Amino acid sequence: MEIGIDKIAFYVPSYYIELSELATVRGIDPAKYTVGLGQNKTAIIEKTQDCVTLAANAAKQILNTQLINEIDLVLFATESSVDESKAGSIFLQSILNLRKNCRYVELKQACYSSAIAINFAKNHIMVNPNSKVLVIASDIAKYGTNSAGEPTQGAGAIAMVISKNPSILVLNDDATFICEDVNDFFRPTHHDVPIVDGKLSTETYIRFFQTTCQAYLNNQKLQFNDFAGICFHMPFTKLGQKALLSLTQEEKLITRYEYSKYYSKEIGNIYTGSLFLSIISLLEQDQSLQPNDLIGFFAYGSGATGEFFTGRLVPGYQNHLKKSYHEALLQTRNKLTIEEYENLYNHQIDPKRYHQNVIHIQSIENNVKYYTK
Ligand code: HMG
């Protein structure tokens, strides 16, 4: 039985800042952010949103009544949780009218938990072939104003439906993985922002890519030119590129990396969703991919886990993408000045409280938003 991604969409909040403007205000050469890190803009969360509302907006783009009746498992991957106990996915039940005879859980291991979520979804479908699984990856990446991590912030959510006979990508059974107890990035309970060892984090990321990708190629007896493209978790777009170039100079992969980073460089790090933002970007922006092309995926979560897995493109996958919605979402965002961003950042409502105030979704074509009491 073939199992994989049947539907996929992302949602980002409607505010952003220009990183060149942030650099100027911070007294830094803008090229450090735009060239050194490879980022243009950062998505900024609105006061009325959290990881649940971001997730609901993403899921709205791919759900319909029939699907809602078929989904019997909702997996919510996040490290921006609104509750220490209750799963973020349960809040989605009432917002999205999901079934009650359905399982709802939340998964955590930094940015990696979305990768294991699609693996769990696949295993669930193997024993329940007619079920559909809703996988959410939703996060708000915050490091603090004036911090080293500030240019690598971001916010957004991915929603995916995993099913048999998928329309977009068939997942293979070939993952290679590594986990080491590394303190590169972690956020102890009640800390608003993570404790980060930036250098250790980038070194561990590249080392884990090298280890898992080489193991994959050895196990499968494949070479880099067997891939049509490789998608990366992208905390900033320069890092995936550095990891890729550390192992191969394959031209096709370098070109396709440019397509895969198209949305990330305009949004920033969305943690659990970042890897899947990269595949959406590749599929929507590259017009030269072919059915059955092999796509590699490198998932990374600080702490630290690395995983390399692959999928094959399904013929006609282009007809199941949301390109015009995604492009409109990015084009209609509002730019904040750095002062407006700082004010918003310093006056965020406690995310553990405000999600319960959500009263309804006002669905305007290509512009779904939440309103609070
Ligand atoms: P930094 O230490 O201030 O930056 O912050 P830097 O000094 O390393 O410079 C960055 C790059 O810009 C360097 O490029 C500079 O040379 C270049 P490199 O040498 O590495 O190729 N540069 C310039 N380029 C052009 N013109 C200039 C210029 N100046 C410098 N004028 C750091 C960078 C990433 C450490 C910081 O932003 C940070 O701490 N970010 C948060 C942590 C992070 O994103 N780590 C990534 C790996 S960990 C991960 O992916 C997991 C994560 O998503 C969390 C999770 O799993 O949950 C974060």
Short mmCIF file of C-alpha atoms and ligand atoms in Angstrom, two decimals:
data_model
loop_
_atom_site.label_atom_id
_atom_site.label_comp_id
_atom_site.label_asym_id
_atom_site.label_seq_id
_atom_site.Cartn_x
_atom_site.Cartn_y
_atom_site.Cartn_z
CA MET A 1 0.00 0.00 0.00
CA GLU A 2 1.32 3.46 -0.92
CA ILE A 3 0.96 6.05 1.86
CA GLY A 4 1.97 9.69 1.87
CA ILE A 5 1.05 13.36 1.63
CA ASP A 6 -2.38 13.80 0.06
CA LYS A 7 -2.89 17.47 0.90
CA ILE A 8 -0.60 20.21 2.20
CA ALA A 9 -0.86 23.96 2.91
CA PHE A 10 0.80 26.63 5.03
CA TYR A 11 -0.42 29.69 6.85
CA VAL A 12 1.61 32.67 8.08
CA PRO A 13 0.50 35.71 10.10
CA SER A 14 -0.23 38.92 8.19
CA TYR A 15 2.68 41.00 9.56
CA TYR A 16 6.35 40.94 8.62
CA ILE A 17 9.52 42.97 9.00
CA GLU A 18 12.31 43.56 6.48
CA LEU A 19 15.55 42.14 7.85
CA SER A 20 17.62 44.81 6.11
CA GLU A 21 15.70 47.41 8.19
CA LEU A 22 16.22 45.39 11.38
CA ALA A 23 19.96 45.18 10.65
CA THR A 24 20.20 48.95 10.13
CA VAL A 25 18.41 49.67 13.43
CA ARG A 26 20.69 47.18 15.22
CA GLY A 27 23.80 48.75 13.69
CA ILE A 28 24.65 45.62 11.67
CA ASP A 29 25.56 45.37 7.98
CA PRO A 30 22.28 44.24 6.27
CA ALA A 31 24.30 41.78 4.16
CA LYS A 32 24.95 39.72 7.29
CA TYR A 33 21.23 38.88 7.41
CA THR A 34 20.38 38.84 3.70
CA VAL A 35 23.59 37.16 2.44
CA GLY A 36 25.22 35.63 5.55
CA LEU A 37 21.99 34.07 6.84
CA GLY A 38 20.05 34.17 3.54
CA GLN A 39 16.89 35.73 4.96
CA ASN A 40 14.84 38.65 3.55
CA LYS A 41 11.82 38.94 5.83
CA THR A 42 10.49 37.59 9.12
CA ALA A 43 6.83 36.79 9.79
CA ILE A 44 5.57 38.49 12.94
CA ILE A 45 2.77 37.00 15.01
CA GLU A 46 -0.35 39.08 15.65
CA LYS A 47 -1.51 39.67 19.21
CA THR A 48 -4.61 37.54 18.65
CA GLN A 49 -2.85 34.44 17.34
CA ASP A 50 -1.02 31.43 18.76
CA CYS A 51 0.05 28.02 17.49
CA VAL A 52 -3.57 26.78 17.57
CA THR A 53 -5.02 29.62 15.50
CA LEU A 54 -2.12 29.41 13.02
CA ALA A 55 -2.81 25.69 12.72
CA ALA A 56 -6.55 26.17 12.24
CA ASN A 57 -5.96 28.66 9.45
CA ALA A 58 -3.60 26.26 7.66
CA ALA A 59 -5.97 23.30 8.10
CA LYS A 60 -8.94 25.31 6.73
CA GLN A 61 -7.19 25.35 3.37
CA ILE A 62 -7.14 21.58 2.96
CA LEU A 63 -10.20 20.26 4.79
CA ASN A 64 -13.65 19.56 3.39
CA THR A 65 -16.72 17.80 4.82
CA GLN A 66 -15.81 14.40 3.43
CA LEU A 67 -12.27 14.55 4.82
CA ILE A 68 -13.52 15.69 8.21
CA ASN A 69 -15.61 12.51 8.33
CA GLU A 70 -12.60 10.35 7.45
CA ILE A 71 -9.95 11.84 9.79
CA ASP A 72 -9.60 9.65 12.90
CA LEU A 73 -6.23 10.90 14.20
CA VAL A 74 -4.94 14.47 14.62
CA LEU A 75 -1.23 14.83 15.40
CA PHE A 76 -0.11 18.30 16.50
CA ALA A 77 3.65 18.91 16.37
CA THR A 78 4.78 22.06 18.18
CA GLU A 79 7.27 23.57 20.61
CA SER A 80 5.06 26.66 21.12
CA SER A 81 2.39 24.82 23.05
CA VAL A 82 -0.49 26.75 24.67
CA ASP A 83 -1.04 24.18 27.43
CA GLU A 84 1.21 21.92 29.51
CA SER A 85 -1.43 19.21 29.56
CA LYS A 86 -4.11 19.44 26.89
CA ALA A 87 -3.10 18.72 23.30
CA GLY A 88 -3.27 21.63 20.86
CA SER A 89 -5.12 19.35 18.46
CA ILE A 90 -8.14 19.11 20.80
CA PHE A 91 -8.70 22.87 20.50
CA LEU A 92 -8.95 22.28 16.76
CA GLN A 93 -11.89 19.92 17.24
CA SER A 94 -14.36 22.70 17.99
CA ILE A 95 -12.76 25.28 15.69
CA LEU A 96 -12.77 22.95 12.67
CA ASN A 97 -15.78 20.74 13.58
CA LEU A 98 -13.63 17.61 13.67
CA ARG A 99 -15.04 14.23 14.78
CA LYS A 100 -15.33 13.10 18.37
CA ASN A 101 -14.53 9.48 17.52
CA CYS A 102 -11.04 10.60 16.61
CA ARG A 103 -7.70 10.56 18.52
CA TYR A 104 -5.98 13.87 19.32
CA VAL A 105 -2.41 14.23 20.62
CA GLU A 106 0.47 16.69 20.69
CA LEU A 107 4.09 15.72 19.92
CA LYS A 108 7.31 17.38 21.08
CA GLN A 109 10.96 17.11 20.11
CA ALA A 110 11.92 20.59 18.93
CA CYS A 111 11.57 20.99 15.16
CA TYR A 112 11.82 17.25 14.58
CA SER A 113 8.40 16.24 15.93
CA SER A 114 6.63 16.94 12.62
CA ALA A 115 8.85 14.38 10.85
CA ILE A 116 8.01 11.65 13.35
CA ALA A 117 4.34 12.75 13.16
CA ILE A 118 4.11 11.83 9.49
CA ASN A 119 5.85 8.54 10.31
CA PHE A 120 3.30 7.79 13.06
CA ALA A 121 0.52 8.77 10.64
CA LYS A 122 1.89 6.33 8.06
CA ASN A 123 2.04 3.48 10.59
CA HIS A 124 -1.54 4.27 11.67
CA ILE A 125 -2.76 4.04 8.09
CA MET A 126 -0.92 0.75 7.54
CA VAL A 127 -3.24 -0.86 10.11
CA ASN A 128 -6.28 1.33 9.30
CA PRO A 129 -6.08 1.69 5.51
CA ASN A 130 -9.22 3.80 5.13
CA SER A 131 -8.36 6.35 7.75
CA LYS A 132 -6.96 9.80 7.07
CA VAL A 133 -4.61 11.57 9.47
CA LEU A 134 -4.40 15.34 9.94
CA VAL A 135 -0.82 16.35 10.77
CA ILE A 136 -0.17 19.87 12.04
CA ALA A 137 3.22 21.57 12.48
CA SER A 138 2.69 24.99 14.05
CA ASP A 139 5.16 27.29 15.82
CA ILE A 140 6.27 30.75 16.79
CA ALA A 141 10.07 31.12 16.80
CA LYS A 142 11.13 33.80 19.29
CA TYR A 143 14.62 34.60 20.59
CA GLY A 144 14.09 38.11 21.98
CA THR A 145 14.72 41.59 20.59
CA ASN A 146 18.42 42.39 20.23
CA SER A 147 19.40 38.72 20.58
CA ALA A 148 21.72 36.86 18.17
CA GLY A 149 18.78 34.70 17.13
CA GLU A 150 16.51 37.69 16.35
CA PRO A 151 17.05 37.55 12.54
CA THR A 152 16.12 33.85 12.61
CA GLN A 153 12.67 34.29 14.18
CA GLY A 154 9.42 33.48 12.34
CA ALA A 155 5.91 32.11 12.74
CA GLY A 156 3.63 29.85 10.76
CA ALA A 157 1.86 26.52 10.44
CA ILE A 158 1.70 23.61 8.04
CA ALA A 159 -1.32 21.32 7.73
CA MET A 160 -1.11 17.97 5.94
CA VAL A 161 -3.45 15.09 5.29
CA ILE A 162 -1.68 11.72 5.22
CA SER A 163 -3.55 8.91 3.46
CA LYS A 164 -3.21 5.84 1.27
CA ASN A 165 -2.99 6.51 -2.50
CA PRO A 166 -1.81 10.07 -1.85
CA SER A 167 -2.11 12.82 -4.48
CA ILE A 168 1.23 14.55 -3.87
CA LEU A 169 4.05 12.40 -2.44
CA VAL A 170 4.46 8.72 -1.54
CA LEU A 171 6.59 8.26 1.60
CA ASN A 172 9.26 5.54 1.42
CA ASP A 173 10.30 3.18 4.25
CA ASP A 174 13.96 4.09 4.33
CA ALA A 175 14.65 6.62 7.08
CA THR A 176 18.08 6.92 8.70
CA PHE A 177 18.32 8.79 11.99
CA ILE A 178 20.53 9.91 14.82
CA CYS A 179 19.86 11.31 18.29
CA GLU A 180 22.45 12.65 20.76
CA ASP A 181 21.92 14.46 24.06
CA VAL A 182 23.22 17.87 22.88
CA ASN A 183 22.48 21.23 24.57
CA ASP A 184 22.50 23.30 21.39
CA PHE A 185 19.04 24.83 21.89
CA PHE A 186 16.47 24.13 24.59
CA ARG A 187 13.68 26.01 26.38
CA PRO A 188 13.18 24.98 30.00
CA THR A 189 9.60 25.09 31.29
CA HIS A 190 8.37 28.69 31.87
CA HIS A 191 11.15 30.25 29.79
CA ASP A 192 9.74 32.52 27.07
CA VAL A 193 12.74 32.15 24.81
CA PRO A 194 15.23 29.32 24.27
CA ILE A 195 18.76 29.05 25.58
CA VAL A 196 20.89 28.79 22.45
CA ASP A 197 24.47 27.86 21.64
CA GLY A 198 24.35 29.10 18.06
CA LYS A 199 27.68 27.67 16.93
CA LEU A 200 27.04 24.25 18.46
CA SER A 201 23.57 24.21 16.87
CA THR A 202 24.81 24.89 13.34
CA GLU A 203 27.70 22.41 13.72
CA THR A 204 25.38 19.68 15.04
CA TYR A 205 22.86 20.34 12.24
CA ILE A 206 25.53 19.93 9.54
CA ARG A 207 27.09 16.89 11.23
CA PHE A 208 23.70 15.18 11.57
CA PHE A 209 22.91 15.88 7.90
CA GLN A 210 26.22 14.34 6.86
CA THR A 211 25.72 11.30 9.10
CA THR A 212 22.12 10.50 8.15
CA CYS A 213 22.42 11.33 4.45
CA GLN A 214 25.61 9.23 4.03
CA ALA A 215 23.96 6.34 5.89
CA TYR A 216 20.94 6.64 3.60
CA LEU A 217 23.07 6.58 0.43
CA ASN A 218 25.06 3.58 1.73
CA ASN A 219 21.95 1.64 2.79
CA GLN A 220 20.10 2.27 -0.48
CA LYS A 221 23.22 2.07 -2.69
CA LEU A 222 22.31 5.42 -4.25
CA GLN A 223 24.23 8.56 -5.23
CA PHE A 224 23.36 12.25 -5.07
CA ASN A 225 22.36 12.35 -8.73
CA ASP A 226 19.57 9.85 -7.95
CA PHE A 227 17.72 12.66 -6.11
CA ALA A 228 15.66 15.24 -7.98
CA GLY A 229 15.92 17.52 -4.94
CA ILE A 230 16.64 17.56 -1.21
CA CYS A 231 14.47 19.55 1.20
CA PHE A 232 15.87 20.77 4.51
CA HIS A 233 14.68 22.01 7.85
CA MET A 234 15.61 25.68 7.36
CA PRO A 235 16.24 27.74 10.49
CA PHE A 236 17.79 30.19 8.00
CA THR A 237 18.24 29.38 4.35
CA LYS A 238 22.05 29.56 4.30
CA LEU A 239 22.34 26.62 6.69
CA GLY A 240 20.71 23.95 4.51
CA GLN A 241 22.80 25.18 1.60
CA LYS A 242 26.01 24.86 3.65
CA ALA A 243 25.02 21.35 4.72
CA LEU A 244 24.26 20.33 1.12
CA LEU A 245 27.51 21.81 -0.24
CA SER A 246 29.49 20.02 2.49
CA LEU A 247 28.64 16.71 0.78
CA THR A 248 27.97 17.41 -2.90
CA GLN A 249 28.42 19.90 -5.75
CA GLU A 250 25.61 18.24 -7.79
CA GLU A 251 24.27 21.14 -9.91
CA LYS A 252 20.67 19.94 -10.10
CA LEU A 253 20.44 19.78 -6.30
CA ILE A 254 22.01 23.21 -5.85
CA THR A 255 19.53 24.73 -8.33
CA ARG A 256 16.56 23.02 -6.72
CA TYR A 257 17.70 24.15 -3.28
CA GLU A 258 17.07 27.72 -4.52
CA TYR A 259 13.43 26.83 -5.25
CA SER A 260 13.03 25.02 -1.93
CA LYS A 261 14.06 28.09 0.08
CA TYR A 262 11.74 30.53 -1.75
CA TYR A 263 9.09 30.74 1.00
CA SER A 264 11.44 30.30 3.99
CA LYS A 265 13.52 33.35 3.12
CA GLU A 266 10.31 35.44 3.18
CA ILE A 267 8.95 33.93 6.43
CA GLY A 268 11.82 32.83 8.67
CA ASN A 269 12.06 29.78 10.89
CA ILE A 270 8.70 28.16 11.61
CA TYR A 271 10.35 25.34 13.61
CA THR A 272 8.26 22.15 13.16
CA GLY A 273 6.81 23.39 9.88
CA SER A 274 10.07 24.51 8.31
CA LEU A 275 10.94 21.23 6.52
CA PHE A 276 7.46 21.06 5.00
CA LEU A 277 7.55 24.73 3.98
CA SER A 278 10.60 23.71 2.00
CA ILE A 279 8.81 20.91 0.09
CA ILE A 280 5.80 23.18 -0.62
CA SER A 281 8.21 25.78 -1.92
CA LEU A 282 10.07 23.32 -4.15
CA LEU A 283 6.88 21.83 -5.61
CA GLU A 284 5.18 25.19 -6.19
CA GLN A 285 8.15 27.16 -7.50
CA ASP A 286 10.05 24.57 -9.60
CA GLN A 287 8.29 23.74 -12.86
CA SER A 288 10.77 21.06 -14.01
CA LEU A 289 10.13 18.21 -11.53
CA GLN A 290 8.82 14.96 -12.99
CA PRO A 291 6.41 12.29 -11.72
CA ASN A 292 8.21 9.61 -9.65
CA ASP A 293 11.13 11.95 -8.95
CA LEU A 294 12.91 11.01 -5.72
CA ILE A 295 12.93 13.80 -3.09
CA GLY A 296 15.15 13.65 0.02
CA PHE A 297 14.18 15.25 3.33
CA PHE A 298 16.49 16.26 6.16
CA ALA A 299 14.66 16.85 9.44
CA TYR A 300 16.50 18.39 12.41
CA GLY A 301 15.37 19.12 15.94
CA SER A 302 17.70 20.62 18.51
CA GLY A 303 18.43 18.59 21.55
CA ALA A 304 19.23 16.87 19.08
CA THR A 305 17.72 14.61 16.43
CA GLY A 306 18.48 14.29 12.72
CA GLU A 307 16.57 12.17 10.23
CA PHE A 308 16.87 11.60 6.50
CA PHE A 309 13.93 10.12 4.63
CA THR A 310 12.57 10.19 1.10
CA GLY A 311 9.42 10.29 -0.98
CA ARG A 312 8.40 9.98 -4.64
CA LEU A 313 6.31 12.53 -6.50
CA VAL A 314 2.89 11.33 -7.61
CA PRO A 315 1.87 12.03 -11.26
CA GLY A 316 -0.41 15.10 -11.32
CA TYR A 317 0.84 16.38 -7.93
CA GLN A 318 0.76 19.94 -9.36
CA ASN A 319 -3.07 19.86 -9.40
CA HIS A 320 -3.17 19.44 -5.62
CA LEU A 321 -1.03 22.41 -4.56
CA LYS A 322 -2.27 25.77 -3.20
CA LYS A 323 0.22 27.98 -5.02
CA SER A 324 -2.07 30.94 -5.70
CA TYR A 325 -3.36 30.93 -2.12
CA HIS A 326 0.17 30.87 -0.69
CA GLU A 327 1.47 33.57 -3.00
CA ALA A 328 -1.52 35.83 -2.22
CA LEU A 329 -1.02 35.21 1.51
CA LEU A 330 2.55 36.51 1.26
CA GLN A 331 1.74 39.38 -1.10
CA THR A 332 -1.05 40.78 1.10
CA ARG A 333 0.96 40.90 4.35
CA ASN A 334 1.51 44.23 6.10
CA LYS A 335 5.02 45.49 6.77
CA LEU A 336 5.75 46.67 10.32
CA THR A 337 8.41 49.24 11.16
CA ILE A 338 11.02 47.94 13.60
CA GLU A 339 9.47 50.13 16.31
CA GLU A 340 5.99 48.65 15.66
CA TYR A 341 7.47 45.14 15.77
CA GLU A 342 9.21 45.84 19.09
CA ASN A 343 5.99 47.23 20.60
CA LEU A 344 4.03 44.22 19.42
CA TYR A 345 6.73 41.81 20.62
CA ASN A 346 6.87 43.39 24.08
CA HIS A 347 3.08 43.42 24.53
CA GLN A 348 2.07 39.95 23.44
CA ILE A 349 -0.94 38.50 25.23
CA ASP A 350 -0.03 35.40 27.24
CA PRO A 351 -0.53 32.65 24.64
CA LYS A 352 -1.75 30.28 27.35
CA ARG A 353 -4.79 32.56 27.85
CA TYR A 354 -5.87 34.05 24.61
CA HIS A 355 -6.52 30.98 22.52
CA GLN A 356 -9.58 30.36 24.66
CA ASN A 357 -11.02 33.70 23.59
CA VAL A 358 -11.21 32.73 19.96
CA ILE A 359 -14.83 33.17 19.00
CA HIS A 360 -15.03 32.56 15.30
CA ILE A 361 -13.24 32.38 12.03
CA GLN A 362 -14.17 34.97 9.50
CA SER A 363 -13.37 33.32 6.24
CA ILE A 364 -12.70 35.85 3.53
CA GLU A 365 -11.38 34.38 0.32
CA ASN A 366 -7.62 33.85 0.65
CA ASN A 367 -7.59 35.68 3.97
CA VAL A 368 -8.71 33.71 6.99
CA LYS A 369 -8.28 35.41 10.35
CA TYR A 370 -9.29 34.97 13.92
CA TYR A 371 -10.95 37.56 16.06
CA THR A 372 -10.90 37.66 19.85
CA LYS A 373 -13.46 38.95 22.30
P1 HMG B 1 25.73 35.15 14.68
O1 HMG B 1 26.63 34.30 15.51
O2 HMG B 1 25.48 36.56 15.10
O3 HMG B 1 26.18 35.17 13.18
O4 HMG B 1 24.29 34.48 14.57
P2 HMG B 1 27.60 34.78 12.54
O5 HMG B 1 28.67 35.66 13.08
O6 HMG B 1 27.79 33.29 12.61
O7 HMG B 1 27.29 35.20 11.03
C1 HMG B 1 26.34 34.53 10.28
C2 HMG B 1 26.85 34.41 8.85
O8 HMG B 1 26.85 35.70 8.26
C3 HMG B 1 28.30 33.91 8.78
O9 HMG B 1 28.35 33.09 7.64
C4 HMG B 1 29.09 35.19 8.55
O10 HMG B 1 30.33 35.00 7.90
C5 HMG B 1 28.12 35.96 7.68
P3 HMG B 1 29.26 31.73 7.68
O11 HMG B 1 30.67 32.20 7.91
O12 HMG B 1 28.73 30.90 8.82
O13 HMG B 1 29.03 31.13 6.36
N1 HMG B 1 28.33 37.42 7.69
C6 HMG B 1 28.22 38.20 6.60
N2 HMG B 1 27.92 37.89 5.32
C7 HMG B 1 27.86 38.93 4.42
N3 HMG B 1 28.11 40.22 4.77
C8 HMG B 1 28.41 40.56 6.04
C9 HMG B 1 28.48 39.52 7.02
N4 HMG B 1 28.73 39.48 8.34
C10 HMG B 1 28.65 38.20 8.74
N5 HMG B 1 28.64 41.84 6.35
C11 HMG B 1 23.17 32.31 14.55
C12 HMG B 1 23.98 33.35 13.75
C13 HMG B 1 22.62 31.31 13.57
C14 HMG B 1 24.10 31.62 15.53
C15 HMG B 1 22.05 33.05 15.30
O14 HMG B 1 21.20 33.69 14.41
C16 HMG B 1 21.24 32.10 16.18
O15 HMG B 1 21.63 31.80 17.30
N6 HMG B 1 20.05 31.60 15.66
C17 HMG B 1 19.23 30.65 16.42
C18 HMG B 1 19.81 29.24 16.40
C19 HMG B 1 19.72 28.60 15.02
O16 HMG B 1 18.96 29.01 14.16
N7 HMG B 1 20.52 27.53 14.82
C20 HMG B 1 20.45 26.78 13.58
C21 HMG B 1 20.69 25.28 13.79
S1 HMG B 1 19.70 24.61 15.11
C22 HMG B 1 18.15 24.30 14.38
O17 HMG B 1 18.02 24.34 13.20
C23 HMG B 1 17.04 24.00 15.32
C24 HMG B 1 16.06 25.13 15.54
O18 HMG B 1 15.22 25.28 14.42
C25 HMG B 1 15.25 24.87 16.82
C26 HMG B 1 14.53 23.54 16.95
O19 HMG B 1 14.97 22.50 16.53
O20 HMG B 1 13.51 23.57 17.62
C27 HMG B 1 16.76 26.47 15.75
#
